[in-house]
């Protein structure tokens, strides 16, 4: 069993030292994804705490056959971070919808700048061709669905799907070459 | 549908962007036990999890978490020696005070751990209720009543719904789902049910769930009893439903 899975098993048995070790090992990965979604340090720290607290409480539900510890924690982190952004947006939308829409219209910023904003410079994602990276980032960090991405990029749905798939294939190649 | 087409869907699913018909189709395909797609999905999720450069989180988060789960190395319990009062020296009094202190600390820490759990549950509840309250302020929000159907006529539910912002479901008097089962909420529009949320009910028969926006209106909200991981289309008995609009 991978060491990470061993730690999760320890957590399920109530081993606090295993939890501390699990946190040290995976919090930087989770925090990285969270911060790139919520883009606010206070919110990011809050979400990170929620994610690991949930991991501690639901460690017994982890099934090593269904995914790596990295994927387990990062997927939770991403989902919770997107929830946080949506809640924030709903709060704003209820009162200032017109302003929000104006801002949304204004953010058709170029991808190069978005990558800089997200601190992805030097990462595997940065090395994808722009159209692929853009589609993956809108999905993975902004939480948009394929239909919404197609609308945002003014591209047919089929093109969006192909870009995402090609992007993930390219990502794998890039990561294999420089792990 | 060819496997080639499923590979596109797997990629879109892995980045969390699959929706509509495609989502239903892929879920059904995975539920049918396609080992090849299952493995491809695992691989894609794994790559994505490692694609971002790690970032040191602020140290206070770890401190807060460790305080929440309790001390990492629990102090050993010790029993103070009984010393007759007549022979008590100042040193013994001091030692006694220290032991008492240790006992109080151990009990206090256990209580703190329990309180942290309670606070966390209360915070989650508060967040959900605050979200519902905010939704209620919006004039476009409606409140839909769900009545018990079939096996549980006494069950009741409310959905606070906004076409653009989604909503919240609250149920009462519903018996907890049997082992291996969960309640699943459906939004039905134009006669087509879409999976909206999986939820559990506590011992007092209450439960709640967040409902994401469907991108349009909803005619009927219904709850069925399903296998605990959820299904793409309803299969179990309807336990709660709203009236068609």
Short mmCIF file of N, CA and C in Angstrom, two decimals, chain A residues 16-17 19-20 23-24 27-29 31-33 35-36 45 48-50 52-53 56-57 65-68 70-71 74-75 78 86 90-91 93-95 101 119-120 123-124 139-141 144-147 161 164-165 168 171-172 175-176, chain B residues 4 7-9 11-12 14-19 22 38 42-58 60-62 64-66 68-72 74 116-117 120 123 127 131 134 137-138 164-165 210 212 229:
data_model
loop_
_atom_site.label_atom_id
_atom_site.label_comp_id
_atom_site.label_asym_id
_atom_site.label_seq_id
_atom_site.Cartn_x
_atom_site.Cartn_y
_atom_site.Cartn_z
N UNK A 16 -3.93 10.31 15.52
CA UNK A 16 -3.74 11.75 15.26
C UNK A 16 -2.39 12.05 14.66
N UNK A 17 -1.38 11.27 15.02
CA UNK A 17 -0.05 11.49 14.44
C UNK A 17 -0.09 11.21 12.94
N UNK A 19 -2.65 11.68 11.09
CA UNK A 19 -3.33 12.84 10.51
C UNK A 19 -2.35 14.00 10.30
N UNK A 20 -1.51 14.24 11.32
CA UNK A 20 -0.53 15.32 11.21
C UNK A 20 0.41 15.06 10.03
N UNK A 23 -1.40 15.56 6.75
CA UNK A 23 -1.53 16.99 6.47
C UNK A 23 -0.23 17.54 5.88
N UNK A 24 0.89 17.23 6.55
CA UNK A 24 2.18 17.76 6.07
C UNK A 24 2.44 17.35 4.63
N UNK A 27 -1.22 18.80 2.33
CA UNK A 27 -1.81 20.15 2.41
C UNK A 27 -1.25 21.09 1.34
N UNK A 28 0.07 21.05 1.03
CA UNK A 28 0.57 21.99 0.01
C UNK A 28 -0.09 21.79 -1.36
N UNK A 29 -0.41 20.52 -1.69
CA UNK A 29 -1.07 20.24 -2.97
C UNK A 29 -2.51 20.75 -2.94
N UNK A 31 -3.81 23.02 -0.90
CA UNK A 31 -3.87 24.47 -0.75
C UNK A 31 -3.61 25.16 -2.09
N UNK A 32 -2.71 24.57 -2.86
CA UNK A 32 -2.38 25.12 -4.17
C UNK A 32 -3.62 25.18 -5.06
N UNK A 33 -4.38 24.07 -5.08
CA UNK A 33 -5.58 24.04 -5.92
C UNK A 33 -6.64 25.00 -5.35
N UNK A 35 -6.32 27.71 -3.52
CA UNK A 35 -6.00 29.12 -3.69
C UNK A 35 -6.21 29.57 -5.13
N UNK A 36 -5.94 28.65 -6.06
CA UNK A 36 -6.11 28.99 -7.47
C UNK A 36 -7.58 29.11 -7.83
N UNK A 45 -7.46 29.54 3.37
CA UNK A 45 -7.08 28.89 4.62
C UNK A 45 -8.31 28.23 5.26
N UNK A 48 -9.23 25.13 3.29
CA UNK A 48 -8.23 24.09 3.56
C UNK A 48 -8.55 23.38 4.88
N UNK A 49 -8.89 24.19 5.87
CA UNK A 49 -9.21 23.59 7.17
C UNK A 49 -10.44 22.68 7.07
N UNK A 50 -11.47 23.16 6.37
CA UNK A 50 -12.68 22.35 6.20
C UNK A 50 -12.36 21.04 5.50
N UNK A 52 -9.53 19.30 5.28
CA UNK A 52 -8.80 18.30 6.06
C UNK A 52 -9.60 17.80 7.25
N UNK A 53 -10.45 18.65 7.78
CA UNK A 53 -11.33 18.20 8.87
C UNK A 53 -12.27 17.11 8.34
N UNK A 56 -10.39 13.91 7.88
CA UNK A 56 -10.20 13.22 9.17
C UNK A 56 -11.46 12.45 9.55
N UNK A 57 -12.60 13.07 9.35
CA UNK A 57 -13.85 12.45 9.78
C UNK A 57 -14.33 11.35 8.84
N UNK A 65 -8.50 1.41 -3.90
CA UNK A 65 -8.72 0.89 -5.25
C UNK A 65 -9.40 1.94 -6.14
N UNK A 66 -10.02 2.95 -5.51
CA UNK A 66 -10.78 3.92 -6.29
C UNK A 66 -10.01 5.20 -6.58
N UNK A 67 -8.76 5.30 -6.13
CA UNK A 67 -7.99 6.49 -6.45
C UNK A 67 -6.85 6.71 -5.48
N UNK A 68 -5.87 7.49 -5.93
CA UNK A 68 -4.71 7.76 -5.09
C UNK A 68 -5.08 8.76 -3.99
N UNK A 70 -3.60 11.48 -3.38
CA UNK A 70 -3.54 12.82 -3.99
C UNK A 70 -4.89 13.18 -4.62
N UNK A 71 -5.39 12.25 -5.43
CA UNK A 71 -6.65 12.52 -6.13
C UNK A 71 -7.79 12.68 -5.12
N UNK A 74 -7.27 16.15 -3.36
CA UNK A 74 -7.33 17.29 -4.29
C UNK A 74 -8.74 17.47 -4.86
N UNK A 75 -9.43 16.34 -5.12
CA UNK A 75 -10.79 16.47 -5.65
C UNK A 75 -11.72 17.11 -4.62
N UNK A 78 -10.85 20.84 -4.49
CA UNK A 78 -11.37 21.59 -5.63
C UNK A 78 -12.88 21.82 -5.47
N UNK A 86 -18.92 29.86 -5.34
CA UNK A 86 -20.34 29.98 -5.73
C UNK A 86 -21.15 30.64 -4.63
N UNK A 90 -23.21 33.95 -5.07
CA UNK A 90 -24.65 34.02 -4.80
C UNK A 90 -24.97 35.19 -3.88
N UNK A 91 -24.10 35.32 -2.86
CA UNK A 91 -24.29 36.41 -1.91
C UNK A 91 -24.27 37.74 -2.63
N UNK A 93 -24.67 38.19 -5.91
CA UNK A 93 -25.67 38.23 -6.96
C UNK A 93 -27.04 38.66 -6.44
N UNK A 94 -27.38 38.19 -5.24
CA UNK A 94 -28.68 38.50 -4.67
C UNK A 94 -28.88 40.00 -4.57
N UNK A 95 -27.81 40.71 -4.28
CA UNK A 95 -27.97 42.15 -4.06
C UNK A 95 -27.50 43.01 -5.23
N UNK A 101 -22.79 41.25 -13.39
CA UNK A 101 -22.79 40.91 -14.81
C UNK A 101 -21.85 41.79 -15.60
N UNK A 119 -0.65 31.78 -10.80
CA UNK A 119 0.63 31.28 -10.33
C UNK A 119 0.97 29.93 -10.92
N UNK A 120 0.55 29.71 -12.16
CA UNK A 120 0.81 28.40 -12.76
C UNK A 120 2.07 28.40 -13.61
N UNK A 123 4.44 25.40 -14.21
CA UNK A 123 3.76 24.14 -13.90
C UNK A 123 3.50 23.38 -15.20
N UNK A 124 3.09 22.12 -15.06
CA UNK A 124 2.80 21.29 -16.22
C UNK A 124 1.69 21.92 -17.07
N UNK A 139 -12.75 24.86 -16.70
CA UNK A 139 -13.47 23.77 -16.04
C UNK A 139 -12.94 23.54 -14.64
N UNK A 140 -11.64 23.35 -14.55
CA UNK A 140 -11.05 22.84 -13.31
C UNK A 140 -10.97 23.91 -12.23
N UNK A 141 -10.65 25.13 -12.60
CA UNK A 141 -10.49 26.18 -11.58
C UNK A 141 -11.71 27.10 -11.46
N UNK A 144 -16.69 25.78 -14.50
CA UNK A 144 -17.69 25.88 -15.56
C UNK A 144 -17.95 24.51 -16.18
N UNK A 145 -19.18 24.30 -16.67
CA UNK A 145 -19.51 23.05 -17.35
C UNK A 145 -19.10 23.17 -18.81
N UNK A 146 -19.09 22.06 -19.51
CA UNK A 146 -18.68 22.07 -20.92
C UNK A 146 -19.56 23.03 -21.75
N UNK A 147 -20.86 23.06 -21.43
CA UNK A 147 -21.77 23.94 -22.17
C UNK A 147 -21.40 25.40 -21.92
N UNK A 161 -14.85 19.64 -26.02
CA UNK A 161 -14.55 18.28 -25.54
C UNK A 161 -13.19 17.81 -26.06
N UNK A 164 -10.29 19.54 -24.33
CA UNK A 164 -10.04 19.06 -22.97
C UNK A 164 -9.34 17.71 -23.00
N UNK A 165 -9.83 16.83 -23.87
CA UNK A 165 -9.20 15.51 -23.94
C UNK A 165 -7.75 15.61 -24.43
N UNK A 168 -5.55 16.93 -21.67
CA UNK A 168 -5.19 15.96 -20.63
C UNK A 168 -4.14 14.97 -21.15
N UNK A 171 -0.93 16.79 -21.08
CA UNK A 171 -0.52 16.95 -19.69
C UNK A 171 0.21 15.68 -19.23
N UNK A 172 -0.33 14.55 -19.59
CA UNK A 172 0.30 13.30 -19.18
C UNK A 172 1.70 13.18 -19.77
N UNK A 175 4.07 15.49 -17.98
CA UNK A 175 4.42 15.03 -16.63
C UNK A 175 5.27 13.77 -16.65
N UNK A 176 5.07 12.93 -17.65
CA UNK A 176 5.91 11.73 -17.76
C UNK A 176 7.36 12.10 -18.02
N UNK B 4 -14.35 5.40 -28.27
CA UNK B 4 -13.65 6.65 -28.61
C UNK B 4 -14.41 7.84 -28.02
N UNK B 7 -14.11 8.26 -24.36
CA UNK B 7 -12.83 8.81 -23.90
C UNK B 7 -12.87 10.33 -23.81
N UNK B 8 -13.59 10.97 -24.75
CA UNK B 8 -13.80 12.41 -24.65
C UNK B 8 -14.55 12.73 -23.37
N UNK B 9 -15.62 11.96 -23.12
CA UNK B 9 -16.47 12.23 -21.96
C UNK B 9 -15.70 12.03 -20.65
N UNK B 11 -12.54 12.54 -20.13
CA UNK B 11 -11.67 13.70 -19.92
C UNK B 11 -12.47 14.87 -19.37
N UNK B 12 -13.63 15.12 -19.97
CA UNK B 12 -14.45 16.26 -19.53
C UNK B 12 -14.97 16.01 -18.10
N UNK B 14 -13.42 14.25 -15.81
CA UNK B 14 -12.30 14.37 -14.88
C UNK B 14 -12.05 15.83 -14.48
N UNK B 15 -12.29 16.76 -15.40
CA UNK B 15 -12.11 18.17 -15.03
C UNK B 15 -13.40 18.76 -14.46
N UNK B 16 -14.39 17.90 -14.24
CA UNK B 16 -15.61 18.32 -13.55
C UNK B 16 -16.57 19.13 -14.41
N UNK B 17 -16.49 18.99 -15.74
CA UNK B 17 -17.29 19.86 -16.60
C UNK B 17 -18.39 19.15 -17.38
N UNK B 18 -18.54 17.84 -17.16
CA UNK B 18 -19.54 17.12 -17.94
C UNK B 18 -20.94 17.52 -17.47
N UNK B 19 -21.86 17.71 -18.39
CA UNK B 19 -23.23 18.05 -17.99
C UNK B 19 -24.23 17.43 -18.97
N UNK B 22 -24.74 13.98 -21.72
CA UNK B 22 -23.43 13.33 -21.66
C UNK B 22 -23.16 12.78 -20.27
N UNK B 38 -13.13 3.34 -16.17
CA UNK B 38 -12.86 3.55 -14.74
C UNK B 38 -11.36 3.84 -14.57
N UNK B 42 -9.44 7.35 -13.37
CA UNK B 42 -8.47 7.38 -12.26
C UNK B 42 -7.20 8.08 -12.67
N UNK B 43 -6.72 7.69 -13.86
CA UNK B 43 -5.44 8.21 -14.36
C UNK B 43 -5.52 9.72 -14.60
N UNK B 44 -6.63 10.14 -15.20
CA UNK B 44 -6.79 11.57 -15.49
C UNK B 44 -6.88 12.37 -14.20
N UNK B 45 -7.62 11.85 -13.21
CA UNK B 45 -7.76 12.56 -11.94
C UNK B 45 -6.42 12.67 -11.22
N UNK B 46 -5.66 11.60 -11.34
CA UNK B 46 -4.33 11.57 -10.72
C UNK B 46 -3.40 12.61 -11.35
N UNK B 47 -3.40 12.67 -12.68
CA UNK B 47 -2.55 13.63 -13.38
C UNK B 47 -2.92 15.05 -12.96
N UNK B 48 -4.23 15.32 -12.94
CA UNK B 48 -4.68 16.66 -12.58
C UNK B 48 -4.26 17.02 -11.16
N UNK B 49 -4.37 16.03 -10.26
CA UNK B 49 -4.03 16.30 -8.85
C UNK B 49 -2.57 16.69 -8.69
N UNK B 50 -1.74 16.23 -9.62
CA UNK B 50 -0.31 16.51 -9.50
C UNK B 50 0.16 17.61 -10.44
N UNK B 51 -0.81 18.21 -11.17
CA UNK B 51 -0.41 19.17 -12.21
C UNK B 51 -0.09 20.56 -11.67
N UNK B 52 -0.53 20.86 -10.44
CA UNK B 52 -0.26 22.20 -9.91
C UNK B 52 0.93 22.15 -8.95
N UNK B 53 1.76 23.20 -8.97
CA UNK B 53 2.91 23.20 -8.06
C UNK B 53 2.44 23.37 -6.61
N UNK B 54 2.95 22.56 -5.67
CA UNK B 54 2.54 22.67 -4.27
C UNK B 54 2.85 24.04 -3.69
N UNK B 55 2.09 24.42 -2.70
CA UNK B 55 2.20 25.75 -2.12
C UNK B 55 2.07 25.62 -0.60
N UNK B 56 3.01 26.22 0.15
CA UNK B 56 2.95 26.08 1.61
C UNK B 56 1.74 26.79 2.17
N UNK B 57 0.88 26.08 2.89
CA UNK B 57 -0.28 26.74 3.49
C UNK B 57 0.13 27.55 4.72
N UNK B 58 -0.69 28.52 5.12
CA UNK B 58 -0.36 29.28 6.33
C UNK B 58 -0.34 28.35 7.55
N UNK B 60 -1.15 28.54 10.59
CA UNK B 60 -2.23 28.51 11.59
C UNK B 60 -3.28 27.46 11.28
N UNK B 61 -3.36 27.03 10.00
CA UNK B 61 -4.37 26.04 9.64
C UNK B 61 -4.07 24.71 10.31
N UNK B 62 -2.79 24.31 10.27
CA UNK B 62 -2.42 23.04 10.90
C UNK B 62 -2.65 23.10 12.42
N UNK B 64 -4.79 24.89 14.01
CA UNK B 64 -6.22 24.84 14.31
C UNK B 64 -6.75 23.42 14.17
N UNK B 65 -6.30 22.72 13.11
CA UNK B 65 -6.77 21.35 12.89
C UNK B 65 -6.33 20.43 14.02
N UNK B 66 -5.06 20.56 14.43
CA UNK B 66 -4.56 19.67 15.48
C UNK B 66 -5.28 19.96 16.79
N UNK B 68 -8.30 20.87 16.93
CA UNK B 68 -9.63 20.29 16.76
C UNK B 68 -9.65 18.79 17.00
N UNK B 69 -8.61 18.08 16.53
CA UNK B 69 -8.63 16.62 16.69
C UNK B 69 -8.11 16.21 18.07
N UNK B 70 -7.56 17.15 18.83
CA UNK B 70 -7.06 16.81 20.16
C UNK B 70 -5.56 16.63 20.11
N UNK B 71 -4.92 16.46 21.27
CA UNK B 71 -3.46 16.40 21.32
C UNK B 71 -2.94 15.18 20.55
N UNK B 72 -1.82 15.34 19.84
CA UNK B 72 -1.28 14.25 19.04
C UNK B 72 -0.79 13.11 19.93
N UNK B 74 -1.40 11.78 23.46
CA UNK B 74 -2.26 11.97 24.63
C UNK B 74 -1.43 11.76 25.89
N UNK B 116 -15.39 20.86 19.56
CA UNK B 116 -14.95 21.23 18.21
C UNK B 116 -15.82 20.53 17.17
N UNK B 117 -16.13 19.26 17.44
CA UNK B 117 -16.99 18.52 16.51
C UNK B 117 -18.37 19.17 16.43
N UNK B 120 -18.24 22.41 14.54
CA UNK B 120 -18.10 22.21 13.10
C UNK B 120 -19.44 21.85 12.47
N UNK B 123 -21.58 24.93 12.44
CA UNK B 123 -21.16 25.89 11.42
C UNK B 123 -21.72 25.51 10.06
N UNK B 127 -24.26 27.70 7.89
CA UNK B 127 -23.93 28.14 6.54
C UNK B 127 -25.10 27.85 5.61
N UNK B 131 -27.55 30.59 3.80
CA UNK B 131 -27.71 30.59 2.34
C UNK B 131 -29.19 30.60 1.99
N UNK B 134 -30.64 34.06 2.63
CA UNK B 134 -30.25 35.01 1.60
C UNK B 134 -31.10 34.84 0.35
N UNK B 137 -34.54 36.42 0.42
CA UNK B 137 -34.65 37.86 0.22
C UNK B 137 -34.95 38.22 -1.23
N UNK B 138 -34.60 37.30 -2.14
CA UNK B 138 -34.75 37.60 -3.57
C UNK B 138 -36.20 37.38 -3.99
N UNK B 164 -31.96 30.81 -11.08
CA UNK B 164 -30.58 31.12 -11.45
C UNK B 164 -29.58 30.69 -10.36
N UNK B 165 -30.01 30.81 -9.10
CA UNK B 165 -29.06 30.56 -8.00
C UNK B 165 -29.16 29.15 -7.42
N UNK B 210 -28.06 21.03 -0.54
CA UNK B 210 -27.91 22.16 -1.46
C UNK B 210 -28.29 21.68 -2.87
N UNK B 212 -27.90 22.60 -6.82
CA UNK B 212 -27.24 23.49 -7.79
C UNK B 212 -28.25 23.93 -8.84
N UNK B 229 -24.78 5.45 -3.63
CA UNK B 229 -23.90 6.28 -4.47
C UNK B 229 -24.70 7.08 -5.51
#
